[in-house]
Short mmCIF file of C-alpha atoms and ligand atoms in Angstrom, two decimals:
data_model
loop_
_atom_site.label_atom_id
_atom_site.label_comp_id
_atom_site.label_asym_id
_atom_site.label_seq_id
_atom_site.Cartn_x
_atom_site.Cartn_y
_atom_site.Cartn_z
CA MET A 1 49.69 18.56 61.69
CA SER A 2 49.79 15.96 64.31
CA ASP A 3 46.48 14.93 66.01
CA PRO A 4 47.56 15.55 69.46
CA GLY A 5 49.21 12.38 71.43
CA THR A 6 50.02 10.66 67.79
CA ALA A 7 52.56 10.90 65.42
CA ASP A 8 50.97 11.35 62.17
CA ASN A 9 53.93 12.65 60.02
CA ARG A 10 51.75 12.28 56.68
CA PRO A 11 51.79 15.38 54.38
CA LEU A 12 48.82 17.63 54.51
CA LEU A 13 47.42 15.95 50.95
CA ALA A 14 43.89 15.61 50.14
CA GLY A 15 42.00 16.07 46.79
CA VAL A 16 38.61 15.54 45.00
CA ILE A 17 37.80 12.53 42.99
CA GLY A 18 35.24 12.13 40.58
CA TRP A 19 34.45 11.88 36.49
CA PRO A 20 34.84 14.40 35.39
CA VAL A 21 36.51 16.67 37.55
CA ALA A 22 37.95 19.69 35.97
CA HIS A 23 35.20 21.73 36.67
CA SER A 24 35.19 21.17 40.41
CA ARG A 25 35.96 24.55 42.46
CA SER A 26 36.96 22.78 45.57
CA PRO A 27 40.62 23.26 44.53
CA LEU A 28 40.27 26.83 44.65
CA ILE A 29 38.16 26.93 48.23
CA PHE A 30 41.44 24.71 49.55
CA ALA A 31 44.05 26.90 48.05
CA HIS A 32 42.13 30.05 49.84
CA TRP A 33 42.34 28.33 53.28
CA PHE A 34 45.82 27.13 53.31
CA ALA A 35 46.88 30.68 52.20
CA GLU A 36 44.79 31.91 55.10
CA THR A 37 45.97 29.38 57.55
CA GLY A 38 49.31 29.39 56.51
CA LEU A 39 49.19 25.61 56.24
CA ASP A 40 51.64 24.00 53.85
CA GLY A 41 49.20 21.61 51.94
CA ALA A 42 48.13 20.43 48.52
CA TYR A 43 44.75 19.50 47.31
CA VAL A 44 44.80 17.92 43.89
CA ARG A 45 41.82 17.00 41.23
CA LEU A 46 41.79 13.13 40.83
CA ALA A 47 40.07 12.65 37.61
CA THR A 48 39.14 8.65 38.14
CA ARG A 49 36.68 6.37 35.84
CA PRO A 50 33.99 4.57 37.25
CA GLU A 51 35.70 1.18 36.56
CA ASP A 52 39.06 2.63 38.03
CA PHE A 53 37.27 4.09 40.92
CA ALA A 54 37.74 1.49 43.78
CA GLN A 55 41.11 0.52 43.04
CA VAL A 56 42.19 4.20 42.92
CA PHE A 57 40.25 4.88 46.27
CA ARG A 58 41.48 2.02 48.14
CA ALA A 59 45.53 3.07 47.09
CA LEU A 60 45.16 6.56 48.27
CA PRO A 61 45.77 6.15 51.71
CA LYS A 62 49.19 4.16 50.71
CA ALA A 63 49.81 7.16 48.58
CA GLY A 64 49.65 9.28 51.54
CA PHE A 65 46.35 11.47 51.41
CA ARG A 66 44.67 12.35 54.61
CA GLY A 67 41.36 12.52 53.16
CA VAL A 68 39.40 13.38 49.78
CA ASN A 69 35.98 14.92 48.34
CA VAL A 70 34.01 12.78 46.29
CA THR A 71 32.06 14.20 43.42
CA ILE A 72 29.76 12.85 40.68
CA PRO A 73 29.26 9.83 39.96
CA HIS A 74 31.60 8.01 42.84
CA LYS A 75 29.46 9.30 45.98
CA VAL A 76 27.40 6.19 46.61
CA THR A 77 30.49 3.83 45.89
CA ALA A 78 32.79 5.60 47.97
CA LEU A 79 30.26 4.93 50.95
CA GLU A 80 30.33 1.14 50.14
CA LEU A 81 33.76 1.13 50.03
CA ALA A 82 34.34 2.78 53.56
CA ASP A 83 35.34 0.97 56.57
CA SER A 84 32.67 3.36 58.73
CA ALA A 85 30.50 5.63 58.20
CA SER A 86 29.08 8.80 59.67
CA PRO A 87 24.94 8.73 60.49
CA ALA A 88 24.60 11.49 58.05
CA ALA A 89 26.02 9.65 55.06
CA ARG A 90 24.32 6.67 56.26
CA ALA A 91 21.25 8.69 56.06
CA ILE A 92 22.02 10.21 52.87
CA GLY A 93 23.03 6.92 51.12
CA ALA A 94 26.11 8.70 49.74
CA ALA A 95 29.50 10.30 50.66
CA ASN A 96 31.22 13.40 49.82
CA THR A 97 34.09 13.72 52.58
CA ILE A 98 36.46 10.83 53.26
CA ARG A 99 38.78 10.43 56.11
CA PHE A 100 41.93 8.41 55.79
CA ASP A 101 43.14 7.66 59.19
CA ALA A 102 46.79 7.15 59.83
CA ASP A 103 46.45 3.17 60.20
CA GLY A 104 44.23 2.79 56.53
CA GLN A 105 40.82 3.03 57.89
CA ILE A 106 38.69 4.53 55.61
CA HIS A 107 35.66 6.74 57.01
CA ALA A 108 33.01 8.13 55.22
CA ASP A 109 30.82 11.37 55.68
CA ASN A 110 28.48 13.46 54.10
CA THR A 111 28.50 17.12 54.69
CA ASP A 112 26.33 18.28 51.82
CA GLY A 113 23.32 18.59 54.15
CA TYR A 114 25.63 20.25 57.04
CA GLY A 115 26.56 22.87 54.03
CA PHE A 116 22.85 23.10 53.01
CA ILE A 117 22.26 24.00 56.42
CA GLU A 118 24.79 26.48 57.60
CA ASN A 119 24.67 28.39 54.34
CA LEU A 120 20.91 29.33 55.24
CA ARG A 121 22.05 30.02 59.18
CA ASP A 122 24.76 32.26 57.83
CA GLY A 123 22.58 33.69 54.97
CA ALA A 124 19.46 34.36 56.68
CA PRO A 125 20.14 34.15 60.46
CA THR A 126 16.47 34.89 61.55
CA TRP A 127 15.21 31.75 59.38
CA ASN A 128 13.55 29.15 61.69
CA PRO A 129 13.32 25.47 59.92
CA GLY A 130 11.00 24.18 62.40
CA ALA A 131 8.28 27.33 61.59
CA GLY A 132 6.49 25.35 58.93
CA PRO A 133 6.62 23.03 55.87
CA ALA A 134 9.61 23.07 53.77
CA LEU A 135 9.03 22.82 49.57
CA VAL A 136 11.75 20.78 48.16
CA LEU A 137 11.88 20.83 44.03
CA GLY A 138 14.00 17.75 42.84
CA ALA A 139 14.65 14.14 44.16
CA GLY A 140 17.99 13.45 43.01
CA GLY A 141 21.32 13.14 44.96
CA ALA A 142 21.27 16.47 46.26
CA SER A 143 17.59 16.54 47.18
CA ARG A 144 18.59 13.30 49.43
CA ALA A 145 21.20 16.04 51.20
CA VAL A 146 18.99 18.53 51.78
CA ILE A 147 15.90 16.59 52.79
CA HIS A 148 17.93 14.79 55.77
CA ALA A 149 19.17 18.05 56.73
CA LEU A 150 15.83 19.83 57.17
CA LEU A 151 14.31 16.63 58.68
CA ASP A 152 17.31 17.00 61.12
CA ALA A 153 16.73 20.78 61.37
CA GLY A 154 13.41 20.46 62.48
CA ALA A 155 11.30 20.85 59.43
CA PRO A 156 7.87 19.44 60.43
CA VAL A 157 6.69 18.62 56.90
CA ILE A 158 8.35 18.28 53.84
CA ARG A 159 6.31 18.77 50.60
CA LEU A 160 8.70 17.03 47.65
CA THR A 161 7.83 17.24 44.06
CA ASN A 162 9.82 15.90 41.19
CA ARG A 163 9.08 15.69 37.46
CA SER A 164 9.82 11.71 37.80
CA ARG A 165 7.00 11.19 40.49
CA ASP A 166 8.84 7.22 41.13
CA LYS A 167 12.21 8.98 42.36
CA ALA A 168 10.16 11.09 44.75
CA GLU A 169 8.00 8.30 45.99
CA ALA A 170 11.43 6.15 46.78
CA LEU A 171 12.45 9.15 48.97
CA ALA A 172 9.47 9.28 50.50
CA ALA A 173 9.85 5.52 51.54
CA HIS A 174 13.46 6.33 52.60
CA PHE A 175 12.57 9.14 54.94
CA GLY A 176 9.17 8.63 56.27
CA PRO A 177 6.12 10.28 57.13
CA ARG A 178 7.14 14.08 57.45
CA ILE A 179 7.79 13.65 53.57
CA VAL A 180 4.41 14.45 51.81
CA LEU A 181 4.44 13.74 47.81
CA VAL A 182 3.09 16.99 45.45
CA ASP A 183 2.51 16.60 42.02
CA TRP A 184 4.81 18.12 39.61
CA ALA A 185 1.93 20.00 37.81
CA ALA A 186 1.01 20.99 41.36
CA ARG A 187 3.97 22.53 42.75
CA ASP A 188 2.97 26.03 42.50
CA THR A 189 -0.02 25.41 44.81
CA ALA A 190 2.57 23.66 47.50
CA THR A 191 4.39 26.97 47.92
CA GLY A 192 1.26 28.07 50.67
CA ASP A 193 2.37 28.71 53.86
CA ALA A 194 5.89 27.50 53.06
CA THR A 195 8.66 28.36 55.69
CA THR A 196 11.69 27.05 53.25
CA ILE A 197 11.63 26.53 49.49
CA VAL A 198 14.46 24.95 47.96
CA ASN A 199 15.22 24.02 44.24
CA THR A 200 17.39 21.09 44.08
CA THR A 201 17.03 20.18 40.47
CA SER A 202 19.20 21.25 37.65
CA LEU A 203 16.78 23.92 36.25
CA GLY A 204 17.89 27.26 36.30
CA MET A 205 21.70 26.43 35.73
CA THR A 206 23.78 28.31 33.05
CA GLY A 207 22.55 26.41 29.57
CA LYS A 208 19.45 25.16 31.52
CA PRO A 209 15.86 25.96 31.15
CA PRO A 210 14.84 28.34 34.30
CA LEU A 211 12.53 26.43 36.81
CA GLU A 212 9.16 27.67 36.59
CA LEU A 213 7.68 28.09 40.03
CA ALA A 214 4.80 30.44 40.74
CA LEU A 215 5.43 32.24 43.80
CA ASN A 216 1.98 34.16 44.34
CA ASP A 217 1.10 31.94 47.25
CA ALA A 218 4.13 32.02 48.79
CA PRO A 219 4.13 33.58 52.69
CA ALA A 220 5.90 36.96 52.90
CA THR A 221 8.19 34.97 55.47
CA ALA A 222 9.23 32.27 53.08
CA LEU A 223 13.20 32.07 52.68
CA VAL A 224 13.69 30.63 49.05
CA THR A 225 17.11 29.05 47.94
CA ASP A 226 18.67 27.52 45.15
CA ILE A 227 21.67 24.98 45.05
CA VAL A 228 22.23 26.20 41.58
CA TYR A 229 24.86 28.69 41.70
CA ALA A 230 25.84 29.38 38.32
CA PRO A 231 24.48 31.88 37.93
CA LEU A 232 24.66 33.27 41.36
CA GLU A 233 21.20 34.86 41.08
CA THR A 234 19.22 32.08 39.20
CA PRO A 235 15.59 33.10 37.96
CA LEU A 236 14.27 31.40 40.76
CA LEU A 237 15.93 33.46 43.16
CA ALA A 238 15.38 36.50 40.78
CA ALA A 239 11.44 36.13 40.74
CA ALA A 240 11.96 35.75 44.87
CA ARG A 241 13.76 38.92 45.43
CA VAL A 242 11.32 40.85 43.32
CA ARG A 243 8.50 39.52 45.60
CA ASN A 244 10.62 40.86 48.52
CA LEU A 245 11.01 37.21 49.64
CA ALA A 246 14.51 36.52 51.82
CA THR A 247 16.78 34.51 49.54
CA VAL A 248 20.02 32.92 50.01
CA ASP A 249 22.02 31.31 46.80
CA GLY A 250 23.66 28.27 46.53
CA LEU A 251 27.35 29.14 46.67
CA GLY A 252 27.62 29.11 49.91
CA MET A 253 26.45 25.31 50.17
CA LEU A 254 29.72 24.71 48.17
CA LEU A 255 31.75 26.24 50.31
CA HIS A 256 30.29 25.09 53.85
CA GLN A 257 30.36 21.46 52.62
CA ALA A 258 34.11 21.71 52.73
CA ARG A 259 34.57 22.76 56.08
CA PRO A 260 34.41 19.53 57.83
CA GLY A 261 36.69 17.91 55.82
CA PHE A 262 39.37 20.58 56.00
CA ARG A 263 38.92 20.21 59.86
CA ALA A 264 39.14 16.12 59.94
CA TRP A 265 42.45 16.12 57.75
CA PHE A 266 44.31 18.78 58.97
CA GLY A 267 43.07 20.08 62.59
CA VAL A 268 42.20 23.79 61.97
CA SER A 269 38.54 24.92 61.52
CA PRO A 270 38.56 27.06 58.32
CA THR A 271 36.09 30.02 57.95
CA VAL A 272 33.67 31.06 54.80
CA THR A 273 34.04 34.82 54.65
CA PRO A 274 33.52 37.11 51.51
CA ALA A 275 37.14 36.64 50.44
CA LEU A 276 36.40 33.00 50.21
CA ARG A 277 33.85 33.67 47.88
CA ARG A 278 35.35 35.93 45.66
CA ALA A 279 38.17 33.64 45.08
CA VAL A 280 36.02 30.75 44.15
CA LEU A 281 34.05 32.84 41.82
CA GLY A 282 36.70 34.88 40.52
CA GLY A 283 38.62 31.54 39.89
CA GLY A 284 35.84 30.27 37.07
P1 ATR B 1 21.87 15.77 41.57
O1 ATR B 1 22.70 14.57 42.18
O2 ATR B 1 22.55 17.24 41.21
O3 ATR B 1 20.60 15.96 42.45
P2 ATR B 1 20.56 14.27 39.75
O4 ATR B 1 20.57 13.08 40.39
O5 ATR B 1 20.78 13.93 38.26
O6 ATR B 1 21.70 15.38 40.15
O7 ATR B 1 18.96 14.99 39.89
C1 ATR B 1 18.49 16.00 38.61
C2 ATR B 1 17.04 16.57 39.56
O8 ATR B 1 16.63 17.53 38.51
C3 ATR B 1 16.23 15.22 38.98
O9 ATR B 1 15.44 15.59 40.68
C4 ATR B 1 15.62 15.67 37.73
O10 ATR B 1 14.08 15.45 37.81
P3 ATR B 1 13.92 13.62 37.06
O11 ATR B 1 14.02 12.93 38.35
O12 ATR B 1 12.46 13.96 36.86
O13 ATR B 1 15.09 13.57 36.10
C5 ATR B 1 15.54 17.41 38.16
N1 ATR B 1 15.67 17.98 36.53
C6 ATR B 1 16.64 17.74 35.63
N2 ATR B 1 16.14 18.19 34.41
C7 ATR B 1 14.83 18.68 34.70
C8 ATR B 1 14.00 19.17 33.73
N3 ATR B 1 13.99 19.67 32.37
N4 ATR B 1 12.32 19.49 34.49
C9 ATR B 1 12.15 19.20 35.52
N5 ATR B 1 13.23 18.60 36.39
C10 ATR B 1 14.78 18.32 35.71
#
């Protein structure tokens, strides 16, 4: 698809670059959208070692790529190598969606926070992030995107807790006074009057221990969500459901974060549907 007024004859080619990248479900998402939109596109996995990343990344526009998604461990380097970056990518300090313009310019974006918020708006339409404090567990890369998105969406306060306090302190310094640090050992008490409770740690993932979080103090109106999507219902979400709290699973964040890339590269806005969820889950 060409941009209006420009002669962009490049193939509809994009991919995901990471190390490892074999587990990535992004190719399933793009295959579904290509079939749905009728676009004759291709989306490939680019397994690239860290020491090779800069060279491979810079060569992709010359190989005809319109863009790539970037995953671990390259998200920070991709931002550094780009010619320009969106406010979200700069605020988060990492890029997950790269656009290669026809003239070779590299533009970095980060759509993880967008995907996080869109997933909650989709799964819990009455959720109001501005209604009260959010509790964010974890202070890794995903946490940075979630915090940025929650602040942008109007969360008045974010209670941030992490096993290693120094990482939470670094995020508080970066994101400013709306971040309030909570000791990892005191995280249960931080659920009181929370509007939004988010697990951004890897706890609860298949093969990892569950996240221990008592929800007794959480208000009946709290929304509980998890960025872990394998399993779809993590122990945290199961515990929230037993308490009749609203829950949204993490798969939708993965699906929604892919939409801006598809639109930027191919000029069509794809949608997140039950059929897409089935396609991504069924594909393993
Ligand atoms: P991502 O980019 O997906 O956020 P990450 O940067 O490796 O991944 O961050 C993983 C998060 O899970 C961190 O907050 C980590 O806590 P530490 O900063 O203390 O390492 C958290 N995490 C992982 N295993 C954990 C465990 N067993 N107990 C508590 N937190 C854990």
